[in-house]
mmCIF file with all atom_site columns, C-alpha atoms in Angstrom:
data_model
loop_
_atom_site.group_PDB
_atom_site.id
_atom_site.type_symbol
_atom_site.label_atom_id
_atom_site.label_alt_id
_atom_site.label_comp_id
_atom_site.label_asym_id
_atom_site.label_entity_id
_atom_site.label_seq_id
_atom_site.pdbx_PDB_ins_code
_atom_site.Cartn_x
_atom_site.Cartn_y
_atom_site.Cartn_z
_atom_site.occupancy
_atom_site.B_iso_or_equiv
_atom_site.pdbx_formal_charge
_atom_site.auth_seq_id
_atom_site.auth_comp_id
_atom_site.auth_asym_id
_atom_site.auth_atom_id
_atom_site.pdbx_PDB_model_num
ATOM 1   C CA . MET A 1 1   ? 11.628  50.346 8.660   1.00 52.00 ? 1   MET A CA 1
ATOM 2   C CA . THR A 1 2   ? 13.566  53.617 8.990   1.00 50.00 ? 2   THR A CA 1
ATOM 3   C CA . GLY A 1 3   ? 15.642  53.215 12.246  1.00 57.00 ? 3   GLY A CA 1
ATOM 4   C CA . VAL A 1 4   ? 18.409  50.892 13.154  1.00 65.00 ? 4   VAL A CA 1
ATOM 5   C CA . PRO A 1 5   ? 17.087  47.287 13.292  1.00 71.00 ? 5   PRO A CA 1
ATOM 6   C CA . ASP A 1 6   ? 17.993  44.623 15.819  1.00 80.00 ? 6   ASP A CA 1
ATOM 7   C CA . LEU A 1 7   ? 20.353  42.454 13.650  1.00 91.00 ? 7   LEU A CA 1
ATOM 8   C CA . ASP A 1 8   ? 20.953  39.470 16.116  1.00 93.00 ? 8   ASP A CA 1
ATOM 9   C CA . GLN A 1 9   ? 17.973  37.497 14.965  1.00 91.00 ? 9   GLN A CA 1
ATOM 10  C CA . LEU A 1 10  ? 18.687  38.168 11.221  1.00 94.00 ? 10  LEU A CA 1
ATOM 11  C CA . GLN A 1 11  ? 22.285  37.096 11.626  1.00 95.00 ? 11  GLN A CA 1
ATOM 12  C CA . ARG A 1 12  ? 21.016  33.768 13.133  1.00 93.00 ? 12  ARG A CA 1
ATOM 13  C CA . ARG A 1 13  ? 18.751  33.303 10.251  1.00 92.00 ? 13  ARG A CA 1
ATOM 14  C CA . LEU A 1 14  ? 21.576  34.094 7.781   1.00 95.00 ? 14  LEU A CA 1
ATOM 15  C CA . GLY A 1 15  ? 23.782  31.596 9.572   1.00 94.00 ? 15  GLY A CA 1
ATOM 16  C CA . TYR A 1 16  ? 26.660  34.189 9.785   1.00 96.00 ? 16  TYR A CA 1
ATOM 17  C CA . GLN A 1 17  ? 27.806  36.384 12.543  1.00 96.00 ? 17  GLN A CA 1
ATOM 18  C CA . PHE A 1 18  ? 29.323  39.613 11.294  1.00 97.00 ? 18  PHE A CA 1
ATOM 19  C CA . ARG A 1 19  ? 32.593  40.722 12.847  1.00 96.00 ? 19  ARG A CA 1
ATOM 20  C CA . GLU A 1 20  ? 31.624  44.318 11.797  1.00 96.00 ? 20  GLU A CA 1
ATOM 21  C CA . PRO A 1 21  ? 27.791  44.576 11.975  1.00 95.00 ? 21  PRO A CA 1
ATOM 22  C CA . GLU A 1 22  ? 27.865  47.903 10.236  1.00 96.00 ? 22  GLU A CA 1
ATOM 23  C CA . ARG A 1 23  ? 28.417  46.136 6.980   1.00 97.00 ? 23  ARG A CA 1
ATOM 24  C CA . LEU A 1 24  ? 25.186  44.226 7.453   1.00 97.00 ? 24  LEU A CA 1
ATOM 25  C CA . LEU A 1 25  ? 23.450  47.395 8.345   1.00 96.00 ? 25  LEU A CA 1
ATOM 26  C CA . LEU A 1 26  ? 24.759  49.068 5.140   1.00 97.00 ? 26  LEU A CA 1
ATOM 27  C CA . ALA A 1 27  ? 23.571  46.054 3.066   1.00 97.00 ? 27  ALA A CA 1
ATOM 28  C CA . LEU A 1 28  ? 20.167  46.553 4.379   1.00 96.00 ? 28  LEU A CA 1
ATOM 29  C CA . THR A 1 29  ? 20.084  50.323 3.539   1.00 95.00 ? 29  THR A CA 1
ATOM 30  C CA . HIS A 1 30  ? 18.332  51.174 0.312   1.00 94.00 ? 30  HIS A CA 1
ATOM 31  C CA . ARG A 1 31  ? 19.254  54.118 -1.789  1.00 92.00 ? 31  ARG A CA 1
ATOM 32  C CA . SER A 1 32  ? 16.027  55.861 -0.912  1.00 92.00 ? 32  SER A CA 1
ATOM 33  C CA . PHE A 1 33  ? 17.338  56.021 2.659   1.00 92.00 ? 33  PHE A CA 1
ATOM 34  C CA . GLY A 1 34  ? 20.327  58.282 1.884   1.00 90.00 ? 34  GLY A CA 1
ATOM 35  C CA . ASN A 1 35  ? 23.604  58.579 0.157   1.00 92.00 ? 35  ASN A CA 1
ATOM 36  C CA . GLN A 1 36  ? 25.221  55.762 2.317   1.00 94.00 ? 36  GLN A CA 1
ATOM 37  C CA . ASN A 1 37  ? 23.435  52.743 0.822   1.00 96.00 ? 37  ASN A CA 1
ATOM 38  C CA . ASN A 1 38  ? 23.865  49.244 -0.411  1.00 96.00 ? 38  ASN A CA 1
ATOM 39  C CA . GLU A 1 39  ? 24.367  49.944 -4.199  1.00 96.00 ? 39  GLU A CA 1
ATOM 40  C CA . ARG A 1 40  ? 28.188  49.211 -4.169  1.00 97.00 ? 40  ARG A CA 1
ATOM 41  C CA . LEU A 1 41  ? 27.757  46.029 -1.983  1.00 98.00 ? 41  LEU A CA 1
ATOM 42  C CA . GLU A 1 42  ? 25.010  44.938 -4.529  1.00 97.00 ? 42  GLU A CA 1
ATOM 43  C CA . PHE A 1 43  ? 27.440  45.248 -7.340  1.00 97.00 ? 43  PHE A CA 1
ATOM 44  C CA . LEU A 1 44  ? 29.863  43.142 -5.480  1.00 98.00 ? 44  LEU A CA 1
ATOM 45  C CA . GLY A 1 45  ? 27.460  40.541 -4.379  1.00 97.00 ? 45  GLY A CA 1
ATOM 46  C CA . ASP A 1 46  ? 25.912  40.109 -7.804  1.00 97.00 ? 46  ASP A CA 1
ATOM 47  C CA . SER A 1 47  ? 29.422  39.157 -9.254  1.00 97.00 ? 47  SER A CA 1
ATOM 48  C CA . ILE A 1 48  ? 30.044  36.719 -6.387  1.00 98.00 ? 48  ILE A CA 1
ATOM 49  C CA . VAL A 1 49  ? 26.818  34.941 -6.521  1.00 97.00 ? 49  VAL A CA 1
ATOM 50  C CA . ASN A 1 50  ? 27.126  34.411 -10.333 1.00 96.00 ? 50  ASN A CA 1
ATOM 51  C CA . MET A 1 51  ? 30.675  33.119 -9.871  1.00 97.00 ? 51  MET A CA 1
ATOM 52  C CA . VAL A 1 52  ? 29.710  30.647 -7.078  1.00 97.00 ? 52  VAL A CA 1
ATOM 53  C CA . ILE A 1 53  ? 26.645  29.309 -8.855  1.00 97.00 ? 53  ILE A CA 1
ATOM 54  C CA . ALA A 1 54  ? 28.531  28.990 -12.218 1.00 96.00 ? 54  ALA A CA 1
ATOM 55  C CA . GLU A 1 55  ? 31.366  27.120 -10.453 1.00 97.00 ? 55  GLU A CA 1
ATOM 56  C CA . TYR A 1 56  ? 28.955  24.841 -8.847  1.00 96.00 ? 56  TYR A CA 1
ATOM 57  C CA . LEU A 1 57  ? 27.011  24.109 -12.104 1.00 95.00 ? 57  LEU A CA 1
ATOM 58  C CA . TYR A 1 58  ? 30.242  23.623 -14.000 1.00 95.00 ? 58  TYR A CA 1
ATOM 59  C CA . GLY A 1 59  ? 31.422  20.898 -11.517 1.00 94.00 ? 59  GLY A CA 1
ATOM 60  C CA . CYS A 1 60  ? 27.877  19.228 -11.112 1.00 92.00 ? 60  CYS A CA 1
ATOM 61  C CA . PHE A 1 61  ? 26.896  18.953 -14.731 1.00 91.00 ? 61  PHE A CA 1
ATOM 62  C CA . GLU A 1 62  ? 30.026  17.824 -16.493 1.00 89.00 ? 62  GLU A CA 1
ATOM 63  C CA . GLY A 1 63  ? 28.262  16.882 -19.721 1.00 85.00 ? 63  GLY A CA 1
ATOM 64  C CA . ALA A 1 64  ? 26.229  20.075 -20.007 1.00 88.00 ? 64  ALA A CA 1
ATOM 65  C CA . ARG A 1 65  ? 26.745  22.598 -22.924 1.00 88.00 ? 65  ARG A CA 1
ATOM 66  C CA . GLU A 1 66  ? 27.466  26.282 -22.302 1.00 90.00 ? 66  GLU A CA 1
ATOM 67  C CA . GLY A 1 67  ? 23.998  27.155 -23.210 1.00 85.00 ? 67  GLY A CA 1
ATOM 68  C CA . GLN A 1 68  ? 22.462  24.759 -20.694 1.00 86.00 ? 68  GLN A CA 1
ATOM 69  C CA . LEU A 1 69  ? 24.624  25.940 -17.982 1.00 90.00 ? 69  LEU A CA 1
ATOM 70  C CA . SER A 1 70  ? 23.853  29.578 -18.717 1.00 89.00 ? 70  SER A CA 1
ATOM 71  C CA . ARG A 1 71  ? 20.113  28.876 -18.532 1.00 85.00 ? 71  ARG A CA 1
ATOM 72  C CA . LEU A 1 72  ? 20.530  27.066 -15.238 1.00 89.00 ? 72  LEU A CA 1
ATOM 73  C CA . ARG A 1 73  ? 22.511  29.868 -13.775 1.00 92.00 ? 73  ARG A CA 1
ATOM 74  C CA . ALA A 1 74  ? 20.095  32.418 -14.962 1.00 88.00 ? 74  ALA A CA 1
ATOM 75  C CA . ARG A 1 75  ? 17.337  30.452 -13.291 1.00 84.00 ? 75  ARG A CA 1
ATOM 76  C CA . MET A 1 76  ? 19.192  30.482 -9.967  1.00 90.00 ? 76  MET A CA 1
ATOM 77  C CA . VAL A 1 77  ? 20.326  34.065 -9.806  1.00 92.00 ? 77  VAL A CA 1
ATOM 78  C CA . LYS A 1 78  ? 17.346  35.845 -11.232 1.00 88.00 ? 78  LYS A CA 1
ATOM 79  C CA . GLY A 1 79  ? 15.632  38.448 -9.140  1.00 88.00 ? 79  GLY A CA 1
ATOM 80  C CA . VAL A 1 80  ? 12.601  36.353 -8.397  1.00 86.00 ? 80  VAL A CA 1
ATOM 81  C CA . THR A 1 81  ? 14.812  33.638 -6.875  1.00 90.00 ? 81  THR A CA 1
ATOM 82  C CA . LEU A 1 82  ? 16.919  36.141 -4.899  1.00 93.00 ? 82  LEU A CA 1
ATOM 83  C CA . ALA A 1 83  ? 13.610  37.750 -3.590  1.00 92.00 ? 83  ALA A CA 1
ATOM 84  C CA . GLU A 1 84  ? 12.370  34.354 -2.533  1.00 91.00 ? 84  GLU A CA 1
ATOM 85  C CA . ILE A 1 85  ? 15.589  33.868 -0.450  1.00 94.00 ? 85  ILE A CA 1
ATOM 86  C CA . GLY A 1 86  ? 15.143  37.374 0.981   1.00 94.00 ? 86  GLY A CA 1
ATOM 87  C CA . ARG A 1 87  ? 11.579  36.390 2.140   1.00 93.00 ? 87  ARG A CA 1
ATOM 88  C CA . GLU A 1 88  ? 12.761  33.247 3.655   1.00 91.00 ? 88  GLU A CA 1
ATOM 89  C CA . PHE A 1 89  ? 15.095  35.435 5.824   1.00 93.00 ? 89  PHE A CA 1
ATOM 90  C CA . GLU A 1 90  ? 12.185  37.875 6.372   1.00 92.00 ? 90  GLU A CA 1
ATOM 91  C CA . LEU A 1 91  ? 14.415  40.699 5.243   1.00 93.00 ? 91  LEU A CA 1
ATOM 92  C CA . GLY A 1 92  ? 11.575  43.047 4.702   1.00 91.00 ? 92  GLY A CA 1
ATOM 93  C CA . GLN A 1 93  ? 11.302  43.832 8.386   1.00 91.00 ? 93  GLN A CA 1
ATOM 94  C CA . TYR A 1 94  ? 14.966  44.780 8.557   1.00 94.00 ? 94  TYR A CA 1
ATOM 95  C CA . LEU A 1 95  ? 15.374  46.989 5.456   1.00 94.00 ? 95  LEU A CA 1
ATOM 96  C CA . ARG A 1 96  ? 16.108  50.636 5.904   1.00 93.00 ? 96  ARG A CA 1
ATOM 97  C CA . LEU A 1 97  ? 13.959  52.503 3.306   1.00 91.00 ? 97  LEU A CA 1
ATOM 98  C CA . GLY A 1 98  ? 13.078  56.098 2.683   1.00 91.00 ? 98  GLY A CA 1
ATOM 99  C CA . SER A 1 99  ? 9.609   57.328 3.677   1.00 89.00 ? 99  SER A CA 1
ATOM 100 C CA . GLY A 1 100 ? 8.361   57.042 0.009   1.00 88.00 ? 100 GLY A CA 1
ATOM 101 C CA . GLU A 1 101 ? 9.488   53.465 -0.492  1.00 87.00 ? 101 GLU A CA 1
ATOM 102 C CA . LEU A 1 102 ? 8.192   52.575 2.938   1.00 83.00 ? 102 LEU A CA 1
ATOM 103 C CA . LYS A 1 103 ? 4.700   53.976 2.147   1.00 84.00 ? 103 LYS A CA 1
ATOM 104 C CA . SER A 1 104 ? 4.561   52.225 -1.254  1.00 84.00 ? 104 SER A CA 1
ATOM 105 C CA . GLY A 1 105 ? 5.467   48.732 0.266   1.00 84.00 ? 105 GLY A CA 1
ATOM 106 C CA . GLY A 1 106 ? 9.046   48.672 -0.864  1.00 83.00 ? 106 GLY A CA 1
ATOM 107 C CA . TYR A 1 107 ? 9.889   46.090 1.828   1.00 84.00 ? 107 TYR A CA 1
ATOM 108 C CA . ARG A 1 108 ? 7.757   43.600 -0.290  1.00 84.00 ? 108 ARG A CA 1
ATOM 109 C CA . ARG A 1 109 ? 9.162   44.506 -3.574  1.00 87.00 ? 109 ARG A CA 1
ATOM 110 C CA . ASP A 1 110 ? 11.114  41.781 -5.431  1.00 89.00 ? 110 ASP A CA 1
ATOM 111 C CA . SER A 1 111 ? 13.707  44.056 -6.740  1.00 89.00 ? 111 SER A CA 1
ATOM 112 C CA . ILE A 1 112 ? 14.520  45.628 -3.428  1.00 92.00 ? 112 ILE A CA 1
ATOM 113 C CA . LEU A 1 113 ? 14.613  42.198 -1.729  1.00 94.00 ? 113 LEU A CA 1
ATOM 114 C CA . ALA A 1 114 ? 16.850  40.712 -4.333  1.00 94.00 ? 114 ALA A CA 1
ATOM 115 C CA . ASP A 1 115 ? 19.246  43.669 -4.216  1.00 95.00 ? 115 ASP A CA 1
ATOM 116 C CA . ALA A 1 116 ? 19.408  43.308 -0.492  1.00 96.00 ? 116 ALA A CA 1
ATOM 117 C CA . VAL A 1 117 ? 20.318  39.648 -0.739  1.00 97.00 ? 117 VAL A CA 1
ATOM 118 C CA . GLU A 1 118 ? 23.171  40.364 -3.191  1.00 97.00 ? 118 GLU A CA 1
ATOM 119 C CA . SER A 1 119 ? 24.294  43.271 -0.837  1.00 98.00 ? 119 SER A CA 1
ATOM 120 C CA . ILE A 1 120 ? 24.548  40.890 2.127   1.00 98.00 ? 120 ILE A CA 1
ATOM 121 C CA . ILE A 1 121 ? 26.556  38.447 0.033   1.00 98.00 ? 121 ILE A CA 1
ATOM 122 C CA . GLY A 1 122 ? 28.919  41.276 -0.799  1.00 98.00 ? 122 GLY A CA 1
ATOM 123 C CA . ALA A 1 123 ? 28.977  42.335 2.876   1.00 98.00 ? 123 ALA A CA 1
ATOM 124 C CA . ILE A 1 124 ? 29.910  38.757 3.970   1.00 98.00 ? 124 ILE A CA 1
ATOM 125 C CA . TYR A 1 125 ? 32.774  38.640 1.578   1.00 98.00 ? 125 TYR A CA 1
ATOM 126 C CA . LEU A 1 126 ? 34.195  41.873 2.912   1.00 98.00 ? 126 LEU A CA 1
ATOM 127 C CA . ASP A 1 127 ? 33.682  40.736 6.435   1.00 98.00 ? 127 ASP A CA 1
ATOM 128 C CA . SER A 1 128 ? 35.340  37.427 5.896   1.00 97.00 ? 128 SER A CA 1
ATOM 129 C CA . ASP A 1 129 ? 36.846  35.853 2.776   1.00 96.00 ? 129 ASP A CA 1
ATOM 130 C CA . PHE A 1 130 ? 35.739  34.275 -0.531  1.00 97.00 ? 130 PHE A CA 1
ATOM 131 C CA . GLU A 1 131 ? 35.583  30.706 0.776   1.00 97.00 ? 131 GLU A CA 1
ATOM 132 C CA . THR A 1 132 ? 33.356  31.710 3.733   1.00 96.00 ? 132 THR A CA 1
ATOM 133 C CA . CYS A 1 133 ? 31.159  33.712 1.466   1.00 97.00 ? 133 CYS A CA 1
ATOM 134 C CA . ARG A 1 134 ? 31.046  30.689 -1.097  1.00 97.00 ? 134 ARG A CA 1
ATOM 135 C CA . THR A 1 135 ? 29.945  28.495 1.692   1.00 96.00 ? 135 THR A CA 1
ATOM 136 C CA . GLN A 1 136 ? 27.095  30.765 2.717   1.00 96.00 ? 136 GLN A CA 1
ATOM 137 C CA . VAL A 1 137 ? 25.849  31.146 -0.830  1.00 97.00 ? 137 VAL A CA 1
ATOM 138 C CA . LEU A 1 138 ? 25.741  27.451 -1.458  1.00 96.00 ? 138 LEU A CA 1
ATOM 139 C CA . ARG A 1 139 ? 23.963  26.849 1.771   1.00 95.00 ? 139 ARG A CA 1
ATOM 140 C CA . TRP A 1 140 ? 21.269  29.405 0.967   1.00 95.00 ? 140 TRP A CA 1
ATOM 141 C CA . PHE A 1 141 ? 20.800  27.923 -2.498  1.00 95.00 ? 141 PHE A CA 1
ATOM 142 C CA . ASP A 1 142 ? 21.162  24.250 -1.467  1.00 92.00 ? 142 ASP A CA 1
ATOM 143 C CA . GLU A 1 143 ? 17.614  23.171 -1.818  1.00 88.00 ? 143 GLU A CA 1
ATOM 144 C CA . ARG A 1 144 ? 17.187  24.755 -5.178  1.00 90.00 ? 144 ARG A CA 1
ATOM 145 C CA . LEU A 1 145 ? 20.522  23.433 -6.412  1.00 91.00 ? 145 LEU A CA 1
ATOM 146 C CA . GLN A 1 146 ? 19.637  19.924 -5.361  1.00 87.00 ? 146 GLN A CA 1
ATOM 147 C CA . ASN A 1 147 ? 16.427  20.118 -7.324  1.00 82.00 ? 147 ASN A CA 1
ATOM 148 C CA . LEU A 1 148 ? 18.064  21.260 -10.614 1.00 83.00 ? 148 LEU A CA 1
ATOM 149 C CA . ASN A 1 149 ? 17.935  18.884 -13.559 1.00 77.00 ? 149 ASN A CA 1
ATOM 150 C CA . ILE A 1 150 ? 19.850  19.617 -16.782 1.00 73.00 ? 150 ILE A CA 1
ATOM 151 C CA . GLN A 1 151 ? 16.952  18.188 -18.757 1.00 63.00 ? 151 GLN A CA 1
ATOM 152 C CA . ASP A 1 152 ? 14.412  20.495 -17.191 1.00 54.00 ? 152 ASP A CA 1
ATOM 153 C CA . THR A 1 153 ? 14.971  24.086 -17.997 1.00 53.00 ? 153 THR A CA 1
ATOM 154 C CA . GLN A 1 154 ? 11.299  25.010 -17.979 1.00 58.00 ? 154 GLN A CA 1
ATOM 155 C CA . LYS A 1 155 ? 10.375  28.082 -16.020 1.00 70.00 ? 155 LYS A CA 1
ATOM 156 C CA . ASP A 1 156 ? 8.924   27.451 -12.487 1.00 80.00 ? 156 ASP A CA 1
ATOM 157 C CA . PRO A 1 157 ? 5.220   27.873 -11.908 1.00 88.00 ? 157 PRO A CA 1
ATOM 158 C CA . LYS A 1 158 ? 5.582   31.175 -10.106 1.00 90.00 ? 158 LYS A CA 1
ATOM 159 C CA . THR A 1 159 ? 7.513   32.657 -12.952 1.00 86.00 ? 159 THR A CA 1
ATOM 160 C CA . ARG A 1 160 ? 5.078   31.290 -15.617 1.00 85.00 ? 160 ARG A CA 1
ATOM 161 C CA . LEU A 1 161 ? 2.164   32.713 -13.589 1.00 90.00 ? 161 LEU A CA 1
ATOM 162 C CA . GLN A 1 162 ? 3.870   36.132 -13.223 1.00 90.00 ? 162 GLN A CA 1
ATOM 163 C CA . GLU A 1 163 ? 4.659   36.309 -16.948 1.00 88.00 ? 163 GLU A CA 1
ATOM 164 C CA . TYR A 1 164 ? 1.197   35.299 -17.876 1.00 88.00 ? 164 TYR A CA 1
ATOM 165 C CA . LEU A 1 165 ? -0.384  38.180 -15.785 1.00 90.00 ? 165 LEU A CA 1
ATOM 166 C CA . GLN A 1 166 ? 2.133   40.685 -16.867 1.00 90.00 ? 166 GLN A CA 1
ATOM 167 C CA . SER A 1 167 ? 1.535   39.880 -20.558 1.00 88.00 ? 167 SER A CA 1
ATOM 168 C CA . ARG A 1 168 ? -2.154  40.783 -19.975 1.00 88.00 ? 168 ARG A CA 1
ATOM 169 C CA . GLN A 1 169 ? -1.479  43.757 -17.582 1.00 88.00 ? 169 GLN A CA 1
ATOM 170 C CA . PHE A 1 170 ? -3.262  41.978 -14.734 1.00 88.00 ? 170 PHE A CA 1
ATOM 171 C CA . PRO A 1 171 ? -2.138  42.711 -11.109 1.00 89.00 ? 171 PRO A CA 1
ATOM 172 C CA . LEU A 1 172 ? 0.455   40.284 -9.738  1.00 90.00 ? 172 LEU A CA 1
ATOM 173 C CA . PRO A 1 173 ? -0.499  37.455 -7.269  1.00 92.00 ? 173 PRO A CA 1
ATOM 174 C CA . GLN A 1 174 ? -0.420  37.971 -3.571  1.00 93.00 ? 174 GLN A CA 1
ATOM 175 C CA . TYR A 1 175 ? 1.069   34.917 -1.632  1.00 95.00 ? 175 TYR A CA 1
ATOM 176 C CA . ASP A 1 176 ? 0.366   34.624 2.079   1.00 94.00 ? 176 ASP A CA 1
ATOM 177 C CA . VAL A 1 177 ? 1.258   31.930 4.531   1.00 94.00 ? 177 VAL A CA 1
ATOM 178 C CA . ILE A 1 178 ? -1.962  30.514 5.911   1.00 95.00 ? 178 ILE A CA 1
ATOM 179 C CA . SER A 1 179 ? -0.302  28.231 8.556   1.00 93.00 ? 179 SER A CA 1
ATOM 180 C CA . VAL A 1 180 ? 3.017   26.412 9.452   1.00 91.00 ? 180 VAL A CA 1
ATOM 181 C CA . GLU A 1 181 ? 2.813   23.035 11.177  1.00 89.00 ? 181 GLU A CA 1
ATOM 182 C CA . GLY A 1 182 ? 5.425   20.861 12.675  1.00 84.00 ? 182 GLY A CA 1
ATOM 183 C CA . GLU A 1 183 ? 8.667   21.222 14.529  1.00 77.00 ? 183 GLU A CA 1
ATOM 184 C CA . ALA A 1 184 ? 11.298  23.598 13.234  1.00 69.00 ? 184 ALA A CA 1
ATOM 185 C CA . HIS A 1 185 ? 13.314  20.891 11.542  1.00 66.00 ? 185 HIS A CA 1
ATOM 186 C CA . ALA A 1 186 ? 10.293  19.348 9.715   1.00 72.00 ? 186 ALA A CA 1
ATOM 187 C CA . GLN A 1 187 ? 7.695   22.106 9.023   1.00 81.00 ? 187 GLN A CA 1
ATOM 188 C CA . THR A 1 188 ? 4.877   22.017 6.557   1.00 89.00 ? 188 THR A CA 1
ATOM 189 C CA . PHE A 1 189 ? 3.787   25.281 5.030   1.00 91.00 ? 189 PHE A CA 1
ATOM 190 C CA . HIS A 1 190 ? 0.265   26.081 3.790   1.00 95.00 ? 190 HIS A CA 1
ATOM 191 C CA . VAL A 1 191 ? 0.269   29.081 1.405   1.00 96.00 ? 191 VAL A CA 1
ATOM 192 C CA . SER A 1 192 ? -2.472  30.888 -0.405  1.00 95.00 ? 192 SER A CA 1
ATOM 193 C CA . CYS A 1 193 ? -2.277  32.621 -3.897  1.00 95.00 ? 193 CYS A CA 1
ATOM 194 C CA . ALA A 1 194 ? -4.926  35.313 -4.516  1.00 94.00 ? 194 ALA A CA 1
ATOM 195 C CA . LEU A 1 195 ? -5.460  36.663 -7.955  1.00 92.00 ? 195 LEU A CA 1
ATOM 196 C CA . SER A 1 196 ? -7.683  39.579 -8.809  1.00 85.00 ? 196 SER A CA 1
ATOM 197 C CA . SER A 1 197 ? -8.607  37.842 -12.071 1.00 76.00 ? 197 SER A CA 1
ATOM 198 C CA . LEU A 1 198 ? -9.911  34.823 -10.184 1.00 78.00 ? 198 LEU A CA 1
ATOM 199 C CA . ASP A 1 199 ? -12.921 34.681 -7.959  1.00 79.00 ? 199 ASP A CA 1
ATOM 200 C CA . ARG A 1 200 ? -11.273 32.306 -5.706  1.00 79.00 ? 200 ARG A CA 1
ATOM 201 C CA . THR A 1 201 ? -7.908  31.667 -3.914  1.00 91.00 ? 201 THR A CA 1
ATOM 202 C CA . THR A 1 202 ? -5.625  28.743 -4.645  1.00 94.00 ? 202 THR A CA 1
ATOM 203 C CA . THR A 1 203 ? -3.530  26.982 -2.054  1.00 95.00 ? 203 THR A CA 1
ATOM 204 C CA . GLY A 1 204 ? -0.306  25.087 -1.917  1.00 94.00 ? 204 GLY A CA 1
ATOM 205 C CA . VAL A 1 205 ? 1.450   22.884 0.634   1.00 93.00 ? 205 VAL A CA 1
ATOM 206 C CA . GLY A 1 206 ? 5.127   22.083 0.959   1.00 87.00 ? 206 GLY A CA 1
ATOM 207 C CA . SER A 1 207 ? 8.103   21.532 3.156   1.00 83.00 ? 207 SER A CA 1
ATOM 208 C CA . SER A 1 208 ? 9.193   25.168 2.674   1.00 85.00 ? 208 SER A CA 1
ATOM 209 C CA . ARG A 1 209 ? 7.383   28.422 1.867   1.00 89.00 ? 209 ARG A CA 1
ATOM 210 C CA . ARG A 1 210 ? 8.932   28.481 -1.648  1.00 86.00 ? 210 ARG A CA 1
ATOM 211 C CA . ILE A 1 211 ? 7.589   24.940 -2.502  1.00 89.00 ? 211 ILE A CA 1
ATOM 212 C CA . ALA A 1 212 ? 4.141   25.790 -1.173  1.00 91.00 ? 212 ALA A CA 1
ATOM 213 C CA . GLU A 1 213 ? 4.097   28.999 -3.211  1.00 93.00 ? 213 GLU A CA 1
ATOM 214 C CA . GLN A 1 214 ? 5.067   27.099 -6.300  1.00 90.00 ? 214 GLN A CA 1
ATOM 215 C CA . GLN A 1 215 ? 2.207   24.597 -5.727  1.00 92.00 ? 215 GLN A CA 1
ATOM 216 C CA . ALA A 1 216 ? -0.260  27.387 -5.199  1.00 94.00 ? 216 ALA A CA 1
ATOM 217 C CA . ALA A 1 217 ? 0.979   29.105 -8.487  1.00 93.00 ? 217 ALA A CA 1
ATOM 218 C CA . ARG A 1 218 ? 0.596   25.849 -10.336 1.00 90.00 ? 218 ARG A CA 1
ATOM 219 C CA . SER A 1 219 ? -2.983  25.506 -9.066  1.00 93.00 ? 219 SER A CA 1
ATOM 220 C CA . ALA A 1 220 ? -3.609  29.080 -10.185 1.00 92.00 ? 220 ALA A CA 1
ATOM 221 C CA . LEU A 1 221 ? -2.449  28.320 -13.694 1.00 91.00 ? 221 LEU A CA 1
ATOM 222 C CA . LYS A 1 222 ? -4.712  25.396 -13.853 1.00 90.00 ? 222 LYS A CA 1
ATOM 223 C CA . ALA A 1 223 ? -7.703  27.424 -12.588 1.00 89.00 ? 223 ALA A CA 1
ATOM 224 C CA . LEU A 1 224 ? -6.939  30.094 -15.253 1.00 88.00 ? 224 LEU A CA 1
ATOM 225 C CA . GLY A 1 225 ? -7.017  27.492 -17.927 1.00 85.00 ? 225 GLY A CA 1
ATOM 226 C CA . VAL A 1 226 ? -3.359  28.124 -18.849 1.00 79.00 ? 226 VAL A CA 1
ATOM 227 C CA . GLU A 1 227 ? -2.149  24.610 -17.913 1.00 70.00 ? 227 GLU A CA 1
ATOM 228 C CA . SER A 1 228 ? -4.112  21.338 -17.767 1.00 54.00 ? 228 SER A CA 1
ATOM 229 C CA . VAL A 1 229 ? -1.895  19.753 -14.989 1.00 49.00 ? 229 VAL A CA 1
#
């Protein structure tokens, strides 16, 4: 997208109404679009999300060692996770990109989506206060945080699949939503995972797009013979 997007629906998805919508617009503006872009907001948001997640983990896992907490935080704030959150908000359709990035599919790129999520966090902080921003971050990460286990620091299936493919210089997987069933409060997602190195597409089912994608990635790892279960 190159013009000014309609931000009302996005704000509803984010669960936050900006007092100054120009801040959200700036957070969605990639450096390829012009000199006025989201790089400074990204810097601010990155610091905030690291602080909020670190504080949560410190209070939640009282017996954890520093190394364990660091690994859990890294798992939460890594680019892949932030990009997943961006896709859940369908940020790609709101991003303001230069013509080159637009043509090359920048609205789908993990790094651009992750940077936009951090920029929005920074924008919310400037538009409100730290406590409001903290509440928003924890709400966005809630499902992921609830599923964390201090004993389980293994990388998730999507990350394992991506690293396996990258180590062999294979193209990355393409995830697509096949269908969504049920009411808004109790939806079931069906997702496909297509690999050029496989002659078939694997699928996954879950209560969110993220969970369904993880299931599809796990099936792909099994089909590749990387994992037996």
